[in-house]
GROMACS .gro file of C-alpha atoms in nm:
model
  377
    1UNK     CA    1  10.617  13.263  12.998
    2UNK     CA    2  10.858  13.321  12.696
    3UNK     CA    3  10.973  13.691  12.657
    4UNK     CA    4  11.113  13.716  12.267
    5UNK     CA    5  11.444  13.659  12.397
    6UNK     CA    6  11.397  13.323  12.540
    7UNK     CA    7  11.117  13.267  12.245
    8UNK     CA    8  11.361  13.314  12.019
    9UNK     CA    9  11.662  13.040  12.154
   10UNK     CA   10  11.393  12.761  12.184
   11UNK     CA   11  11.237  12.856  11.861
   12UNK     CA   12  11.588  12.837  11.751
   13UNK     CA   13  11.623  12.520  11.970
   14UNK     CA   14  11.333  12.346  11.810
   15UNK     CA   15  11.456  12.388  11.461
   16UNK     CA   16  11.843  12.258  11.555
   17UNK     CA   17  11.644  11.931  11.697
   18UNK     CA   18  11.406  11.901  11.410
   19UNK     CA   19  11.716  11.895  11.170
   20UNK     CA   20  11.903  11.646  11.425
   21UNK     CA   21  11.588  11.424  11.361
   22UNK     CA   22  11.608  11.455  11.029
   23UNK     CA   23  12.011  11.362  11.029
   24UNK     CA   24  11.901  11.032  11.259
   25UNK     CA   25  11.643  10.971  11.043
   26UNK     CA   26  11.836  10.931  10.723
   27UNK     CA   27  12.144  10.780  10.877
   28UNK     CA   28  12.026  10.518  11.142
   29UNK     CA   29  11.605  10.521  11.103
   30UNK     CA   30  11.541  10.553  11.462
   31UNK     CA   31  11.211  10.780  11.434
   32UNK     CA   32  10.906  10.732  11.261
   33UNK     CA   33  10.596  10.966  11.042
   34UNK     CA   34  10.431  10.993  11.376
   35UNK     CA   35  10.667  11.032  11.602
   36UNK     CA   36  10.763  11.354  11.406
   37UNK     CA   37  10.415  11.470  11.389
   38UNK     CA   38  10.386  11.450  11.748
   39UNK     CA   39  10.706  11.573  11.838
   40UNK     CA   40  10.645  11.896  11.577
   41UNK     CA   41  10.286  11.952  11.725
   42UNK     CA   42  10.426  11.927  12.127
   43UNK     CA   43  10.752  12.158  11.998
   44UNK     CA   44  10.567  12.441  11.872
   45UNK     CA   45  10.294  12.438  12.090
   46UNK     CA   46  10.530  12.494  12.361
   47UNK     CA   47  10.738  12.769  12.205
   48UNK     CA   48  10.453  12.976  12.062
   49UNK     CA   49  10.141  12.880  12.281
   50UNK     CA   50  10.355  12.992  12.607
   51UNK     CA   51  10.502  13.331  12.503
   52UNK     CA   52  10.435  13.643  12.665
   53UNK     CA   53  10.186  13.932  12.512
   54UNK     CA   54  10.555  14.115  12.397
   55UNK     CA   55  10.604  13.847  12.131
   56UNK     CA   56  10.418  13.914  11.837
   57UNK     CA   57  10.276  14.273  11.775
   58UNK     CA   58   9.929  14.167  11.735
   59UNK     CA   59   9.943  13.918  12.012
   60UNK     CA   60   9.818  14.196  12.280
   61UNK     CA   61   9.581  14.328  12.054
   62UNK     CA   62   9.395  13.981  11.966
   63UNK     CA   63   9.398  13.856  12.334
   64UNK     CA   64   9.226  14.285  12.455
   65UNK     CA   65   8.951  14.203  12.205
   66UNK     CA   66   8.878  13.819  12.345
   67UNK     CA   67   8.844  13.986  12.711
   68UNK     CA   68   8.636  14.237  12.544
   69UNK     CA   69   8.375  13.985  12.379
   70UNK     CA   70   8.406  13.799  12.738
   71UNK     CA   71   8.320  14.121  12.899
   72UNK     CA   72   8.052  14.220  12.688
   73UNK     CA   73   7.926  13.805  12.643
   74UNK     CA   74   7.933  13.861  12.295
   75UNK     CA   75   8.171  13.815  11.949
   76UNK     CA   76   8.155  14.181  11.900
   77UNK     CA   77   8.236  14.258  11.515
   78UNK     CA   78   8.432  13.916  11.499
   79UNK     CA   79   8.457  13.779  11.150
   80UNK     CA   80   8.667  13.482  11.252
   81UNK     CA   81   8.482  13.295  11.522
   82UNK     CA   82   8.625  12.973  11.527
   83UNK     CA   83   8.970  13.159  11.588
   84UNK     CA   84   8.768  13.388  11.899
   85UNK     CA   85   8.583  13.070  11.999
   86UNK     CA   86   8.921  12.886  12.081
   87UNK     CA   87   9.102  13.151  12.232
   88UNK     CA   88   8.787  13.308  12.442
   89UNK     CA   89   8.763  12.922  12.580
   90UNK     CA   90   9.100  12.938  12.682
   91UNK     CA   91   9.118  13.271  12.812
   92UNK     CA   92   8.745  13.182  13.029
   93UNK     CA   93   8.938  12.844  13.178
   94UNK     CA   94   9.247  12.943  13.250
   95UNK     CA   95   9.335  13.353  13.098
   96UNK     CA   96   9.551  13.462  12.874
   97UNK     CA   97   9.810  13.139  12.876
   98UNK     CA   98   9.559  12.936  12.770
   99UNK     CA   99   9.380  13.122  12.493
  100UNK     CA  100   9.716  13.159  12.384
  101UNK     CA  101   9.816  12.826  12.387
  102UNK     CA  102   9.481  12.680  12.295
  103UNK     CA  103   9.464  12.844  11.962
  104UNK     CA  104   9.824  12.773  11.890
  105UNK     CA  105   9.775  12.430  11.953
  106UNK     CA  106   9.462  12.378  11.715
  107UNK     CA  107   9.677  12.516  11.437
  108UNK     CA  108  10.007  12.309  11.495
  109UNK     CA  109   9.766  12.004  11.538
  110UNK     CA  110   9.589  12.089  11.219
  111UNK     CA  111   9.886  12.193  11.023
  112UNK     CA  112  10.111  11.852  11.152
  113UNK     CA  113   9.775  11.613  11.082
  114UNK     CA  114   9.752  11.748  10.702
  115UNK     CA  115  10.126  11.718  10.652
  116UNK     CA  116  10.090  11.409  10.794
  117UNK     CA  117   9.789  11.268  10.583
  118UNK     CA  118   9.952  11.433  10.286
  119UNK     CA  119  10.259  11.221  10.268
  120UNK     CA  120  10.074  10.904  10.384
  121UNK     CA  121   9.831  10.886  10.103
  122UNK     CA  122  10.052  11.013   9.841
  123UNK     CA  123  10.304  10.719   9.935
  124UNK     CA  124  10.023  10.468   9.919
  125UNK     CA  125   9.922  10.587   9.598
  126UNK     CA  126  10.217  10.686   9.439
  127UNK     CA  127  10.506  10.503   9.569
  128UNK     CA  128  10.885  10.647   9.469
  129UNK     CA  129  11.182  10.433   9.398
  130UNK     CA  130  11.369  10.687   9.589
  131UNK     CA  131  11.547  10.492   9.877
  132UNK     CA  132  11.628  10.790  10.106
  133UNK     CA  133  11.301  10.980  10.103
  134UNK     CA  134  11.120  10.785  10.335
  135UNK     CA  135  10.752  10.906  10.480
  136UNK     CA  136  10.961  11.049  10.801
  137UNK     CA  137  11.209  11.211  10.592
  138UNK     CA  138  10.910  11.370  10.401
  139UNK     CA  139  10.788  11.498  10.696
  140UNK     CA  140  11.078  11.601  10.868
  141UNK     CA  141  11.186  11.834  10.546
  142UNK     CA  142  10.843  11.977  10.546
  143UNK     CA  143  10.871  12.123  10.897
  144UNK     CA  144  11.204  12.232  10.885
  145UNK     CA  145  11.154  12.428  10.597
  146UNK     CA  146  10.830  12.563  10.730
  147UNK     CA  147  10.985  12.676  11.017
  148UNK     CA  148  11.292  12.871  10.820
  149UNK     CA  149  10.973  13.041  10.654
  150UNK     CA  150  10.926  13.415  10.788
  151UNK     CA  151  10.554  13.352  10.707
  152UNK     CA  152  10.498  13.083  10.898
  153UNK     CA  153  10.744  13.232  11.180
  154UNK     CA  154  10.549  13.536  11.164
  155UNK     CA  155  10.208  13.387  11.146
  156UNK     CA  156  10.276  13.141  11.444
  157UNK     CA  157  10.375  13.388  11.704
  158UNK     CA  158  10.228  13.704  11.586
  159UNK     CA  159   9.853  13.583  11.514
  160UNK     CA  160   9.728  13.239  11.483
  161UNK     CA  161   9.448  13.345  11.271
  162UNK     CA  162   9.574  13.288  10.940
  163UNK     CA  163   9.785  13.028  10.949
  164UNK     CA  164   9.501  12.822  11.185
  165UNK     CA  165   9.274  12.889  10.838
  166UNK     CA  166   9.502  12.770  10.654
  167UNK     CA  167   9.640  12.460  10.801
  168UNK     CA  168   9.237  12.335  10.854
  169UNK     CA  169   9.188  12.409  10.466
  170UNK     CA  170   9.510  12.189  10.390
  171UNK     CA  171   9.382  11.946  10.604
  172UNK     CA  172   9.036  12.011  10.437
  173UNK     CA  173   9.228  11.944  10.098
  174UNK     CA  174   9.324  11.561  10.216
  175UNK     CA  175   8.963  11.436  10.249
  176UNK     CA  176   8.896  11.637   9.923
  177UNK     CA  177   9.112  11.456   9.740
  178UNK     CA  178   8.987  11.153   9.934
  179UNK     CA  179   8.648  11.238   9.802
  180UNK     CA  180   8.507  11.254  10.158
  181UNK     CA  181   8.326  11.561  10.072
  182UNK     CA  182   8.142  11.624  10.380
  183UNK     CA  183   8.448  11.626  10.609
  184UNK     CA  184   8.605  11.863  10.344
  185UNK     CA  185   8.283  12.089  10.350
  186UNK     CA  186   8.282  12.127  10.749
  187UNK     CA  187   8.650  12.144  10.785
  188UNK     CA  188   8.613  12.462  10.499
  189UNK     CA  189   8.374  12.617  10.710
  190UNK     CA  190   8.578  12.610  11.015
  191UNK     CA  191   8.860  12.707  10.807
  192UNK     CA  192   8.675  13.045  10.677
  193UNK     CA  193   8.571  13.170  10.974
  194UNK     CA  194   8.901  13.104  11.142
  195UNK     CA  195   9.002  13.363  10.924
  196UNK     CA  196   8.797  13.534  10.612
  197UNK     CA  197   9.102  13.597  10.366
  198UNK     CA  198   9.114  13.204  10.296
  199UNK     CA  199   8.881  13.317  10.045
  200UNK     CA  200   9.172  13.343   9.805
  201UNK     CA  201   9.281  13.069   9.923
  202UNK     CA  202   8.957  12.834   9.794
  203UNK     CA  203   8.923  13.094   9.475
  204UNK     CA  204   9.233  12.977   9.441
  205UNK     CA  205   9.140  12.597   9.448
  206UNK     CA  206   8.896  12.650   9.215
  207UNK     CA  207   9.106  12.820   8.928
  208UNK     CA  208   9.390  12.546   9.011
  209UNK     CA  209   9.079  12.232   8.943
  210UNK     CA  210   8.910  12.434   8.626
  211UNK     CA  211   9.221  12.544   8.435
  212UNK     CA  212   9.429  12.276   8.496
  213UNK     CA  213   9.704  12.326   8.174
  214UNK     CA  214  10.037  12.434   8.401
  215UNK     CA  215  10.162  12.641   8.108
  216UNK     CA  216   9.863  12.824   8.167
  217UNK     CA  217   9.938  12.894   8.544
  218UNK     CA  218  10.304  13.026   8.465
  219UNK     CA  219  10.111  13.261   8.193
  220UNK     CA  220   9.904  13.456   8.417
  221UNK     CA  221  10.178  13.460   8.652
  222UNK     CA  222  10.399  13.668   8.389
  223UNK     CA  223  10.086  13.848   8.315
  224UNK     CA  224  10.043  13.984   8.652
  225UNK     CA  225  10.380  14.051   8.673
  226UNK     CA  226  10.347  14.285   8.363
  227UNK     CA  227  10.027  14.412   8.492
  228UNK     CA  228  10.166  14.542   8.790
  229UNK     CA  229  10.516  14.654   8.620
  230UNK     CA  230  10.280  14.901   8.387
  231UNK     CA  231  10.099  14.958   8.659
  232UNK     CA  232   9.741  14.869   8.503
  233UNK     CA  233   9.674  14.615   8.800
  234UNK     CA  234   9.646  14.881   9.094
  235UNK     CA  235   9.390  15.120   8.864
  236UNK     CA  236   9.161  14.784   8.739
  237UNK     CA  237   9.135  14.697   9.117
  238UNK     CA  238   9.049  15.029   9.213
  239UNK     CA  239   8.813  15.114   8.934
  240UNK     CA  240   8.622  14.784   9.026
  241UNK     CA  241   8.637  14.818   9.398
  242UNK     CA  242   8.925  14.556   9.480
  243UNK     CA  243   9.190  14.765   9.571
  244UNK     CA  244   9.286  14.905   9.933
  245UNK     CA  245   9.156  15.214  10.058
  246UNK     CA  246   9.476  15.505  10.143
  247UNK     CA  247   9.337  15.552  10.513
  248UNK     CA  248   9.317  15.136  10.576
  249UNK     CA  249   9.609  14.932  10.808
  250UNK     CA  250   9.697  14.763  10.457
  251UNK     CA  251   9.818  15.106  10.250
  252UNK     CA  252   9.971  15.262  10.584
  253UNK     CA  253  10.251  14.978  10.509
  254UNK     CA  254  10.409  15.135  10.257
  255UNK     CA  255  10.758  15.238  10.453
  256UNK     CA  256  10.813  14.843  10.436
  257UNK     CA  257  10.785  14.799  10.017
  258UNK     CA  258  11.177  14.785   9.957
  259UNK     CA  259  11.137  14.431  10.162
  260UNK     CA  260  10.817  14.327  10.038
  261UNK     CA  261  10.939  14.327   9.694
  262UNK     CA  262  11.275  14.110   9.763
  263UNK     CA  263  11.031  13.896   9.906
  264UNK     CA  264  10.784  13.923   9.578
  265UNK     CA  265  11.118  13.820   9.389
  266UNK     CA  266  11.205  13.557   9.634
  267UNK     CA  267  10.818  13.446   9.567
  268UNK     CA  268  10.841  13.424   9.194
  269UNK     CA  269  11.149  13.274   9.251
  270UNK     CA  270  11.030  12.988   9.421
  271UNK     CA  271  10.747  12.955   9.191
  272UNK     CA  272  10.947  12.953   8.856
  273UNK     CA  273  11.193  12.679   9.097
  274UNK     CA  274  10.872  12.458   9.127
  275UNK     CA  275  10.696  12.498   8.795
  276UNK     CA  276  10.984  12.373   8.584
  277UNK     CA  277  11.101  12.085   8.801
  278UNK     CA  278  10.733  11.988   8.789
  279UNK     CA  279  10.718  12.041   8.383
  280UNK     CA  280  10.969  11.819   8.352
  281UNK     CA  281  10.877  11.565   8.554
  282UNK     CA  282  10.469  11.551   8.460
  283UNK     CA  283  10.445  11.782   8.176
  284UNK     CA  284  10.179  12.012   8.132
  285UNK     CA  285   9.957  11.763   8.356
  286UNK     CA  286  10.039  11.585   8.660
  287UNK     CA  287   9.865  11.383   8.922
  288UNK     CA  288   9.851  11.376   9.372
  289UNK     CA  289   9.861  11.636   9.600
  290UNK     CA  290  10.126  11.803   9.374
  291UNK     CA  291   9.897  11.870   9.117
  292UNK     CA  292   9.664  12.092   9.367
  293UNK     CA  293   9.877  12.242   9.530
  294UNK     CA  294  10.143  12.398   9.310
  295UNK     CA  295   9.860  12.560   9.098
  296UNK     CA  296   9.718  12.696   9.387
  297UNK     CA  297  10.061  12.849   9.474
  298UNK     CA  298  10.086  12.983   9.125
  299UNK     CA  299   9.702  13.142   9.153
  300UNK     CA  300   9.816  13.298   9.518
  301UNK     CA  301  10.141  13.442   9.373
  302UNK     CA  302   9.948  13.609   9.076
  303UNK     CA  303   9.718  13.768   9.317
  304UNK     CA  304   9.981  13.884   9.573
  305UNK     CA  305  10.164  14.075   9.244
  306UNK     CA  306   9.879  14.206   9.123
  307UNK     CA  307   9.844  14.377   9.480
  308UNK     CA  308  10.175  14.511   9.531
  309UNK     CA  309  10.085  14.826   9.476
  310UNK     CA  310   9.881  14.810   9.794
  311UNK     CA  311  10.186  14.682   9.993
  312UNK     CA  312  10.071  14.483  10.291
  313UNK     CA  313   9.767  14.346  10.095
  314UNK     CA  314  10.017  14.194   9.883
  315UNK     CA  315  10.215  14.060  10.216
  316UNK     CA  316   9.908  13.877  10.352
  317UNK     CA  317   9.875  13.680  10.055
  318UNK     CA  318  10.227  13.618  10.003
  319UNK     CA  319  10.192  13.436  10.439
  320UNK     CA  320  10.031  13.164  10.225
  321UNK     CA  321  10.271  13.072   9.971
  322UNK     CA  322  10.527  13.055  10.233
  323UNK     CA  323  10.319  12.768  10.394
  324UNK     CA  324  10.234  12.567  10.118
  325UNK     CA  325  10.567  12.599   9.919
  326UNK     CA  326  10.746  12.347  10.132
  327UNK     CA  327  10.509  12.039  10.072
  328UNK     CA  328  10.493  12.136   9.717
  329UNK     CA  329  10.875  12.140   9.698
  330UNK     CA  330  10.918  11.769   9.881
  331UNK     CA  331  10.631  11.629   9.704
  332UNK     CA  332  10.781  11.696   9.355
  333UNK     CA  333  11.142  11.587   9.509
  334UNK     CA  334  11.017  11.249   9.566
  335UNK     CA  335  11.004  11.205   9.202
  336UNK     CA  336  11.411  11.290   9.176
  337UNK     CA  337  11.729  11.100   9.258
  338UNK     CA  338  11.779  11.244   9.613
  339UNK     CA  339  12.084  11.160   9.823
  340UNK     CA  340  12.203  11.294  10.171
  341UNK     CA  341  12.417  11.543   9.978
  342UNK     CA  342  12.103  11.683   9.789
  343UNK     CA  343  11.940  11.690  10.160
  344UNK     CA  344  12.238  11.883  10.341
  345UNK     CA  345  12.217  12.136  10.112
  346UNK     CA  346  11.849  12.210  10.112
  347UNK     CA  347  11.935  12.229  10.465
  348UNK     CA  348  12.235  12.472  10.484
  349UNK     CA  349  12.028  12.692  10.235
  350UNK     CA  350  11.738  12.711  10.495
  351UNK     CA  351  11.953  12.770  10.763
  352UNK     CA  352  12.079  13.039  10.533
  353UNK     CA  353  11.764  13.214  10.490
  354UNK     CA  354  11.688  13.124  10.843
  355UNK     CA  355  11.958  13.285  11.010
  356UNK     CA  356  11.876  13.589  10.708
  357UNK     CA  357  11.511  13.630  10.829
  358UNK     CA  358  11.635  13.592  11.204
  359UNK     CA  359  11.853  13.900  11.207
  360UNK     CA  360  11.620  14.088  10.999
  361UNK     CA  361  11.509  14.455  11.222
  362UNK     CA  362  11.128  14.390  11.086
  363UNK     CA  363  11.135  14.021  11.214
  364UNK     CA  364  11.260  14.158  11.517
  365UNK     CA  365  11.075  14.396  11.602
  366UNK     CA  366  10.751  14.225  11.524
  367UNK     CA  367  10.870  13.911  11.769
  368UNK     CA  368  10.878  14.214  12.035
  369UNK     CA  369  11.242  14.352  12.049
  370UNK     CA  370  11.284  14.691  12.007
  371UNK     CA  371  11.044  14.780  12.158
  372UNK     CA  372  10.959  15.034  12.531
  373UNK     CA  373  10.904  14.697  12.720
  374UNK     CA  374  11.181  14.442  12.564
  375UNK     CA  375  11.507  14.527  12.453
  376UNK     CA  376  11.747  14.321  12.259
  377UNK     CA  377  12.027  14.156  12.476
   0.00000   0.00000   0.00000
């Protein structure tokens, strides 16, 4: 098993190779859409389905409450039974290697298929002129800036629950847009009750489909950013019953709101980044996957300001954007004049940020250093 040290260097390792893939790719062709997707799924499966109960601070406490529903032949309190299904198989085959590894590989499966589809069908139906973004190079870019995501770092190897949600709703999103509603209906169910807060995520959806003006979607995110900075956001969600009580796991985060707001930044960031290279590329409409998702981002982002006051409310929201914002970003670069310079540095400014998040104490110490068991070599 993988204590964080050695999950770290082949986590490390398996972003290094993903960005020597995507260096072959572009230069000599030799790899192909699926042999990515394969090769992503088999990667992280490896490094985060076979780590130790040190890595991740929540791993321990996720796997104690599977052999506690084995024990007691029950789902206890669950509210996310597809994610307690999967890992109480795994952990009634084989223990806790397997429920571990079970549930991560459902979500890198899910996540890689959806990525997959995603660039497939918006190729087919929107071809680009652009010579050097091929469907592998799509791909590639996707996963290496997914993995130089904290959120998706964090999600991965702390708790699967989230990000396994997720990655079945984006997957959900391809036969939606395929208008193969019945595959999109069961793979939302599954997709909610691998983990509840996806919620937002399909409120989210909804907004982006009704109200689907962009303009509109950079207002309310400058409105919630005022909200919040006048603080009128945290007393409307109290006084109607949405905020986060003082005694819950979410307010008790507090110590760790100098970070979470860099991050906010970084967030609206990002969003302004994609909103005006999509505005000037489709104007206040667009079509494809682009067109979903980047209002969806801008509905998440709204919400996660709105909750800052309730720090680590704000943080679980925020885990989403970090997902989504890197198919957003390559979908809308299709529609540019990309070159291998453009590519190196998107990739020296991930490896910037990854390196950043990396050394960071809190990323640390939730991966397992620092702590009475693991110390940092």
């Amino acid at each position: 098993m993988l204590n964080p040290t050695l999950f770290l260097v082949f986590y490390i390792f398996t972003y290094i190779l993903l960005c020597l893939f995507l260096i072959f790719t572009v230069k000599v062709r030799l790899s192909g859409p699926r042999f990515i997707t394969i090769s992503f799924i088999l990667l992280i499966s490896f490094v985060c389905g076979l780590r130790d109960q040190y890595v991740g601070t929540d791993t321990y406490t996720f796997y104690s409450l599977t052999k506690l529903m084995v024990s007691a032949d029950s789902y206890l309190w669950a509210k996310d039974y597809v994610y307690y299904f999967f890992s109480r198989l795994g952990y009634q085959i084989a223990g806790y290697q397997l429920s571990v590894l079970l549930t991560t590989v459902i979500t890198s499966s899910a996540l890689a298929l959806a990525v997959l589809r995603i660039i497939k069908i918006s190729f087919k139906s929107d071809r680009s002129n652009n010579i050097i973004m091929t469907k592998t190079v799509c791909i590639t870019l996707i996963f290496i800036l997914m993995m130089s995501s904290s959120d998706f770092l964090m999600q991965i190897a702390n708790q699967t629950r989230q990000i396994m949600a997720l990655a079945i709703f984006i997957l959900a999103i391809t036969y939606f847009y395929e208008n193969k509603y019945i595959i999109f209906s069961i793979l939302t169910v599954l997709a909610i009750f691998s983990h509840h807060s996806l919620v937002l995520v399909i409120l989210a959806l909804i907004v982006s489909m009704t109200v689907k003006n962009i303009k509109i979607h950079f207002l309310i995110l400058m409105g919630s950013f005022l909200l919040f900075a006048t603080g009128i956001s945290t007393h409307l969600l109290d006084a109607f019953g949405l905020g986060v009580s003082e005694g819950s796991i979410y307010a008790q985060a507090l110590n760790s709101a100098a970070s979470l707001y860099i991050k906010t930044v970084i967030t609206i960031g990002l969003g302004l980044i994609l909103y005006f290279l999509y505005y000037k590329k489709y104007g206040k409409y667009g079509h494809g996957f682009e067109f979903i998702f980047i209002r969806i981002y801008m509905m998440l982002a709204s919400l996660s300001i709105l909750y800052l006051g309730f720090a680590e409310a704000s943080n679980r929201i925020q885990r989403y954007e970090g997902v989504i914002f890197p198919i957003i970003l390559i979908l809308i670069s299709r529609k540019y004049r990309i070159n291998a310079l453009h590519i190196i540095v998107v990739l020296i400014i991930s490896a910037s940020y990854f390196s950043f998040m990396m050394s960071y104490y809190s990323t640390l110490k939730t991966l397992g250093f620092y702590s009475s068991e693991i110390k940092l070599l």
